Amino acid sequence: MKVFMRIRKYIGWCIKGIQRKIKHMTPAQKRLAMVAMIGLVVGCFMGNGIGRAAEQKRSEKKVKEAVAEVQKKADEKFNAVEKKMYELQDELIDHSVELPWNLTLVNGLHPMEEGYVPELTEIQPGYSVDTRIAKAVRKMLADAEEAGLNVEICSAYRSVERQERVFGDSMKDRVKDGMSYWEAYEETALNVALPGKSEHALGLALDLISNQYSELDEKQQTTAEAKWLAENCYKYGFILRYPPEKTNITGIVYEPWHYRYVGEEHAAKITERGITLEEYIQEYYEAEAGGQ
Ligand SMILES: [Zn+2]
């Protein structure tokens, strides 16, 4: 306490000294002192501001470096996993068997043929599909309408560039929600096909929803539109591409809105047996290779 008293006494003595000094100043000296004081205060503020800006720059740089480091590690990890998957896929596929165009497989293991762009036909403003399936799509939608349903197209052909934006936006949202870069990547990859690995770029896939319920989640399956489509799509050459309980095969979670064209014959077989396109193609390879 004694120290405080002493400091207080000292400060009081200083203030009194300053007051005395000011009293004896000429008006010109007072102005000069005022300018010096203002200069001192402004200087302190500016100095603080510059210091803070430098500190912010340093912390931004640190964050940038940390993100780059995580990104590099994620890429390394992903590349290793992807390489392994390609090796496995190569072992499984009989390259002497060629698939018909409507069975073209595009998934996490089978990327699109680079630079491939289908011949497109616009079926609704803003929505195009491979010209070869336009008739089937129109017929399916017309019949659904006739059955009193309101099916809406939510997505059709998507270019690889567009897929890149979809994937990037989904990742950004997850990072904003607090996920790490790698967590966001894994979570996004489970819900959104990687650019170059989406069937939408083939022009053979459609996302169809009820106009009563526009969310892309599991509840979509409860709509009259989704029920009708799941039941009837095979008649038009479509399959429900990502069924429930098959994520370990398709690599994509259950999507009760994503339909893929495979042609009437294949669609009927796939639907009847409740298998995925991956399983069907595997059998197709085996049968074809066996028959040769
Ligand atoms: Zn889709």
GROMACS .gro file of N, CA, C and O in nm, residues 220-282:
model
  252
  220GLN      N    1  -3.748  -3.701  -4.933
  220GLN     CA    2  -3.795  -3.693  -5.070
  220GLN      C    3  -3.866  -3.824  -5.110
  220GLN      O    4  -3.963  -3.823  -5.185
  221GLN      N    5  -3.817  -3.936  -5.055
  221GLN     CA    6  -3.872  -4.067  -5.090
  221GLN      C    7  -4.018  -4.084  -5.047
  221GLN      O    8  -4.088  -4.172  -5.097
  222THR      N    9  -4.063  -4.000  -4.955
  222THR     CA   10  -4.201  -4.013  -4.906
  222THR      C   11  -4.302  -3.941  -4.994
  222THR      O   12  -4.422  -3.955  -4.975
  223THR      N   13  -4.254  -3.865  -5.091
  223THR     CA   14  -4.348  -3.792  -5.177
  223THR      C   15  -4.410  -3.887  -5.280
  223THR      O   16  -4.350  -3.988  -5.317
  224ALA      N   17  -4.531  -3.852  -5.325
  224ALA     CA   18  -4.601  -3.935  -5.424
  224ALA      C   19  -4.519  -3.944  -5.552
  224ALA      O   20  -4.514  -4.049  -5.618
  225GLU      N   21  -4.450  -3.834  -5.586
  225GLU     CA   22  -4.370  -3.828  -5.708
  225GLU      C   23  -4.254  -3.928  -5.701
  225GLU      O   24  -4.232  -4.005  -5.795
  226ALA      N   25  -4.183  -3.927  -5.590
  226ALA     CA   26  -4.067  -4.017  -5.574
  226ALA      C   27  -4.113  -4.163  -5.575
  226ALA      O   28  -4.046  -4.250  -5.633
  227LYS      N   29  -4.228  -4.188  -5.511
  227LYS     CA   30  -4.279  -4.326  -5.508
  227LYS      C   31  -4.314  -4.374  -5.649
  227LYS      O   32  -4.281  -4.486  -5.687
  228TRP      N   33  -4.379  -4.287  -5.724
  228TRP     CA   34  -4.417  -4.324  -5.861
  228TRP      C   35  -4.293  -4.348  -5.947
  228TRP      O   36  -4.285  -4.447  -6.020
  229LEU      N   37  -4.195  -4.260  -5.935
  229LEU     CA   38  -4.073  -4.272  -6.015
  229LEU      C   39  -3.997  -4.400  -5.980
  229LEU      O   40  -3.953  -4.473  -6.068
  230ALA      N   41  -3.984  -4.428  -5.850
  230ALA     CA   42  -3.910  -4.547  -5.807
  230ALA      C   43  -3.977  -4.673  -5.863
  230ALA      O   44  -3.911  -4.769  -5.900
  231GLU      N   45  -4.108  -4.668  -5.869
  231GLU     CA   46  -4.183  -4.784  -5.914
  231GLU      C   47  -4.185  -4.799  -6.066
  231GLU      O   48  -4.186  -4.910  -6.118
  232ASN      N   49  -4.189  -4.688  -6.136
  232ASN     CA   50  -4.211  -4.692  -6.281
  232ASN      C   51  -4.091  -4.657  -6.370
  232ASN      O   52  -4.096  -4.681  -6.490
  233CYS      N   53  -3.986  -4.604  -6.313
  233CYS     CA   54  -3.878  -4.550  -6.396
  233CYS      C   55  -3.816  -4.655  -6.489
  233CYS      O   56  -3.775  -4.623  -6.601
  234TYR      N   57  -3.812  -4.780  -6.445
  234TYR     CA   58  -3.748  -4.884  -6.528
  234TYR      C   59  -3.817  -4.900  -6.663
  234TYR      O   60  -3.755  -4.936  -6.763
  235LYS      N   61  -3.949  -4.870  -6.665
  235LYS     CA   62  -4.025  -4.883  -6.790
  235LYS      C   63  -3.974  -4.787  -6.896
  235LYS      O   64  -3.996  -4.806  -7.015
  236TYR      N   65  -3.908  -4.682  -6.852
  236TYR     CA   66  -3.856  -4.581  -6.945
  236TYR      C   67  -3.703  -4.593  -6.959
  236TYR      O   68  -3.639  -4.508  -7.020
  237GLY      N   69  -3.648  -4.697  -6.899
  237GLY     CA   70  -3.504  -4.720  -6.911
  237GLY      C   71  -3.421  -4.658  -6.800
  237GLY      O   72  -3.299  -4.649  -6.811
  238PHE      N   73  -3.487  -4.620  -6.689
  238PHE     CA   74  -3.413  -4.556  -6.580
  238PHE      C   75  -3.402  -4.646  -6.457
  238PHE      O   76  -3.488  -4.732  -6.436
  239ILE      N   77  -3.297  -4.622  -6.379
  239ILE     CA   78  -3.285  -4.690  -6.249
  239ILE      C   79  -3.261  -4.585  -6.140
  239ILE      O   80  -3.209  -4.477  -6.168
  240LEU      N   81  -3.302  -4.620  -6.018
  240LEU     CA   82  -3.267  -4.538  -5.903
  240LEU      C   83  -3.121  -4.573  -5.873
  240LEU      O   84  -3.090  -4.683  -5.828
  241ARG      N   85  -3.034  -4.480  -5.904
  241ARG     CA   86  -2.892  -4.512  -5.911
  241ARG      C   87  -2.823  -4.534  -5.776
  241ARG      O   88  -2.730  -4.615  -5.767
  242TYR      N   89  -2.865  -4.460  -5.675
  242TYR     CA   90  -2.799  -4.473  -5.544
  242TYR      C   91  -2.899  -4.518  -5.438
  242TYR      O   92  -2.950  -4.439  -5.359
  243PRO      N   93  -2.930  -4.649  -5.438
  243PRO     CA   94  -3.029  -4.699  -5.342
  243PRO      C   95  -2.977  -4.699  -5.199
  243PRO      O   96  -2.856  -4.687  -5.177
  244PRO      N   97  -3.071  -4.716  -5.102
  244PRO     CA   98  -3.025  -4.723  -4.964
  244PRO      C   99  -2.946  -4.851  -4.942
  244PRO      O  100  -2.962  -4.948  -5.018
  245GLU      N  101  -2.864  -4.853  -4.843
  245GLU     CA  102  -2.785  -4.973  -4.805
  245GLU      C  103  -2.683  -5.014  -4.910
  245GLU      O  104  -2.632  -5.126  -4.905
  246LYS      N  105  -2.655  -4.930  -5.007
  246LYS     CA  106  -2.560  -4.970  -5.111
  246LYS      C  107  -2.443  -4.872  -5.123
  246LYS      O  108  -2.367  -4.876  -5.220
  247THR      N  109  -2.430  -4.785  -5.023
  247THR     CA  110  -2.325  -4.683  -5.028
  247THR      C  111  -2.186  -4.745  -5.038
  247THR      O  112  -2.097  -4.690  -5.104
  248ASN      N  113  -2.169  -4.860  -4.976
  248ASN     CA  114  -2.037  -4.925  -4.981
  248ASN      C  115  -2.000  -4.970  -5.122
  248ASN      O  116  -1.883  -4.994  -5.151
  249ILE      N  117  -2.099  -4.980  -5.209
  249ILE     CA  118  -2.072  -5.018  -5.348
  249ILE      C  119  -2.069  -4.895  -5.440
  249ILE      O  120  -1.979  -4.880  -5.522
  250THR      N  121  -2.169  -4.809  -5.425
  250THR     CA  122  -2.178  -4.694  -5.515
  250THR      C  123  -2.085  -4.580  -5.472
  250THR      O  124  -2.045  -4.498  -5.554
  251GLY      N  125  -2.052  -4.577  -5.343
  251GLY     CA  126  -1.968  -4.468  -5.292
  251GLY      C  127  -2.047  -4.341  -5.266
  251GLY      O  128  -1.991  -4.239  -5.226
  252ILE      N  129  -2.178  -4.347  -5.290
  252ILE     CA  130  -2.263  -4.229  -5.271
  252ILE      C  131  -2.379  -4.266  -5.179
  252ILE      O  132  -2.434  -4.376  -5.190
  253VAL      N  133  -2.417  -4.174  -5.091
  253VAL     CA  134  -2.528  -4.200  -4.998
  253VAL      C  135  -2.659  -4.214  -5.076
  253VAL      O  136  -2.668  -4.175  -5.191
  254TYR      N  137  -2.759  -4.270  -5.008
  254TYR     CA  138  -2.892  -4.289  -5.068
  254TYR      C  139  -2.945  -4.156  -5.124
  254TYR      O  140  -2.952  -4.056  -5.055
  255GLU      N  141  -2.978  -4.158  -5.251
  255GLU     CA  142  -3.032  -4.038  -5.316
  255GLU      C  143  -3.163  -4.073  -5.384
  255GLU      O  144  -3.164  -4.118  -5.499
  256PRO      N  145  -3.276  -4.057  -5.314
  256PRO     CA  146  -3.405  -4.094  -5.374
  256PRO      C  147  -3.450  -4.001  -5.486
  256PRO      O  148  -3.567  -4.005  -5.524
  257TRP      N  149  -3.360  -3.920  -5.539
  257TRP     CA  150  -3.396  -3.828  -5.650
  257TRP      C  151  -3.310  -3.846  -5.776
  257TRP      O  152  -3.341  -3.794  -5.880
  258HIS      N  153  -3.201  -3.925  -5.764
  258HIS     CA  154  -3.107  -3.936  -5.876
  258HIS      C  155  -3.139  -4.059  -5.963
  258HIS      O  156  -3.127  -4.173  -5.918
  259TYR      N  157  -3.178  -4.033  -6.087
  259TYR     CA  158  -3.213  -4.140  -6.181
  259TYR      C  159  -3.113  -4.144  -6.295
  259TYR      O  160  -3.069  -4.042  -6.346
  260ARG      N  161  -3.080  -4.266  -6.334
  260ARG     CA  162  -2.980  -4.285  -6.437
  260ARG      C  163  -3.038  -4.368  -6.552
  260ARG      O  164  -3.101  -4.472  -6.528
  261TYR      N  165  -3.015  -4.325  -6.673
  261TYR     CA  166  -3.064  -4.400  -6.789
  261TYR      C  167  -2.968  -4.513  -6.822
  261TYR      O  168  -2.846  -4.492  -6.830
  262VAL      N  169  -3.020  -4.634  -6.839
  262VAL     CA  170  -2.936  -4.748  -6.880
  262VAL      C  171  -3.003  -4.824  -6.995
  262VAL      O  172  -2.949  -4.924  -7.043
  263GLY      N  173  -3.121  -4.778  -7.036
  263GLY     CA  174  -3.196  -4.850  -7.139
  263GLY      C  175  -3.296  -4.945  -7.075
  263GLY      O  176  -3.273  -4.994  -6.964
  264GLU      N  177  -3.406  -4.971  -7.146
  264GLU     CA  178  -3.516  -5.049  -7.086
  264GLU      C  179  -3.476  -5.190  -7.044
  264GLU      O  180  -3.511  -5.237  -6.937
  265GLU      N  181  -3.398  -5.256  -7.129
  265GLU     CA  182  -3.362  -5.395  -7.101
  265GLU      C  183  -3.279  -5.406  -6.971
  265GLU      O  184  -3.311  -5.485  -6.882
  266HIS      N  185  -3.173  -5.325  -6.963
  266HIS     CA  186  -3.088  -5.330  -6.843
  266HIS      C  187  -3.162  -5.280  -6.720
  266HIS      O  188  -3.147  -5.336  -6.611
  267ALA      N  189  -3.245  -5.176  -6.739
  267ALA     CA  190  -3.318  -5.118  -6.625
  267ALA      C  191  -3.411  -5.222  -6.562
  267ALA      O  192  -3.419  -5.234  -6.440
  268ALA      N  193  -3.477  -5.299  -6.648
  268ALA     CA  194  -3.570  -5.400  -6.597
  268ALA      C  195  -3.495  -5.504  -6.514
  268ALA      O  196  -3.537  -5.541  -6.405
  269LYS      N  197  -3.379  -5.549  -6.565
  269LYS     CA  198  -3.301  -5.652  -6.493
  269LYS      C  199  -3.245  -5.599  -6.362
  269LYS      O  200  -3.251  -5.665  -6.259
  270ILE      N  201  -3.188  -5.479  -6.368
  270ILE     CA  202  -3.127  -5.420  -6.248
  270ILE      C  203  -3.232  -5.398  -6.139
  270ILE      O  204  -3.212  -5.431  -6.022
  271THR      N  205  -3.349  -5.344  -6.181
  271THR     CA  206  -3.455  -5.315  -6.085
  271THR      C  207  -3.512  -5.444  -6.025
  271THR      O  208  -3.530  -5.454  -5.903
  272GLU      N  209  -3.536  -5.541  -6.110
  272GLU     CA  210  -3.596  -5.666  -6.065
  272GLU      C  211  -3.508  -5.733  -5.958
  272GLU      O  212  -3.557  -5.787  -5.860
  273ARG      N  213  -3.376  -5.728  -5.981
  273ARG     CA  214  -3.285  -5.796  -5.889
  273ARG      C  215  -3.238  -5.709  -5.773
  273ARG      O  216  -3.170  -5.758  -5.682
  274GLY      N  217  -3.274  -5.582  -5.779
  274GLY     CA  218  -3.236  -5.491  -5.669
  274GLY      C  219  -3.087  -5.476  -5.653
  274GLY      O  220  -3.035  -5.469  -5.540
  275ILE      N  221  -3.016  -5.472  -5.765
  275ILE     CA  222  -2.870  -5.455  -5.756
  275ILE      C  223  -2.830  -5.316  -5.808
  275ILE      O  224  -2.913  -5.242  -5.861
  276THR      N  225  -2.703  -5.286  -5.793
  276THR     CA  226  -2.655  -5.156  -5.837
  276THR      C  227  -2.596  -5.169  -5.978
  276THR      O  228  -2.568  -5.279  -6.026
  277LEU      N  229  -2.572  -5.055  -6.040
  277LEU     CA  230  -2.510  -5.055  -6.173
  277LEU      C  231  -2.370  -5.118  -6.166
  277LEU      O  232  -2.329  -5.192  -6.255
  278GLU      N  233  -2.299  -5.091  -6.057
  278GLU     CA  234  -2.164  -5.148  -6.041
  278GLU      C  235  -2.169  -5.301  -6.043
  278GLU      O  236  -2.090  -5.366  -6.112
  279GLU      N  237  -2.263  -5.356  -5.966
  279GLU     CA  238  -2.274  -5.503  -5.959
  279GLU      C  239  -2.316  -5.560  -6.094
  279GLU      O  240  -2.266  -5.663  -6.138
  280TYR      N  241  -2.410  -5.490  -6.158
  280TYR     CA  242  -2.461  -5.536  -6.287
  280TYR      C  243  -2.348  -5.538  -6.391
  280TYR      O  244  -2.334  -5.635  -6.467
  281ILE      N  245  -2.268  -5.432  -6.392
  281ILE     CA  246  -2.159  -5.424  -6.490
  281ILE      C  247  -2.053  -5.531  -6.464
  281ILE      O  248  -2.000  -5.592  -6.557
  282GLN      N  249  -2.027  -5.555  -6.335
  282GLN     CA  250  -1.931  -5.660  -6.301
  282GLN      C  251  -1.977  -5.794  -6.361
  282GLN      O  252  -1.899  -5.867  -6.422
   0.00000   0.00000   0.00000
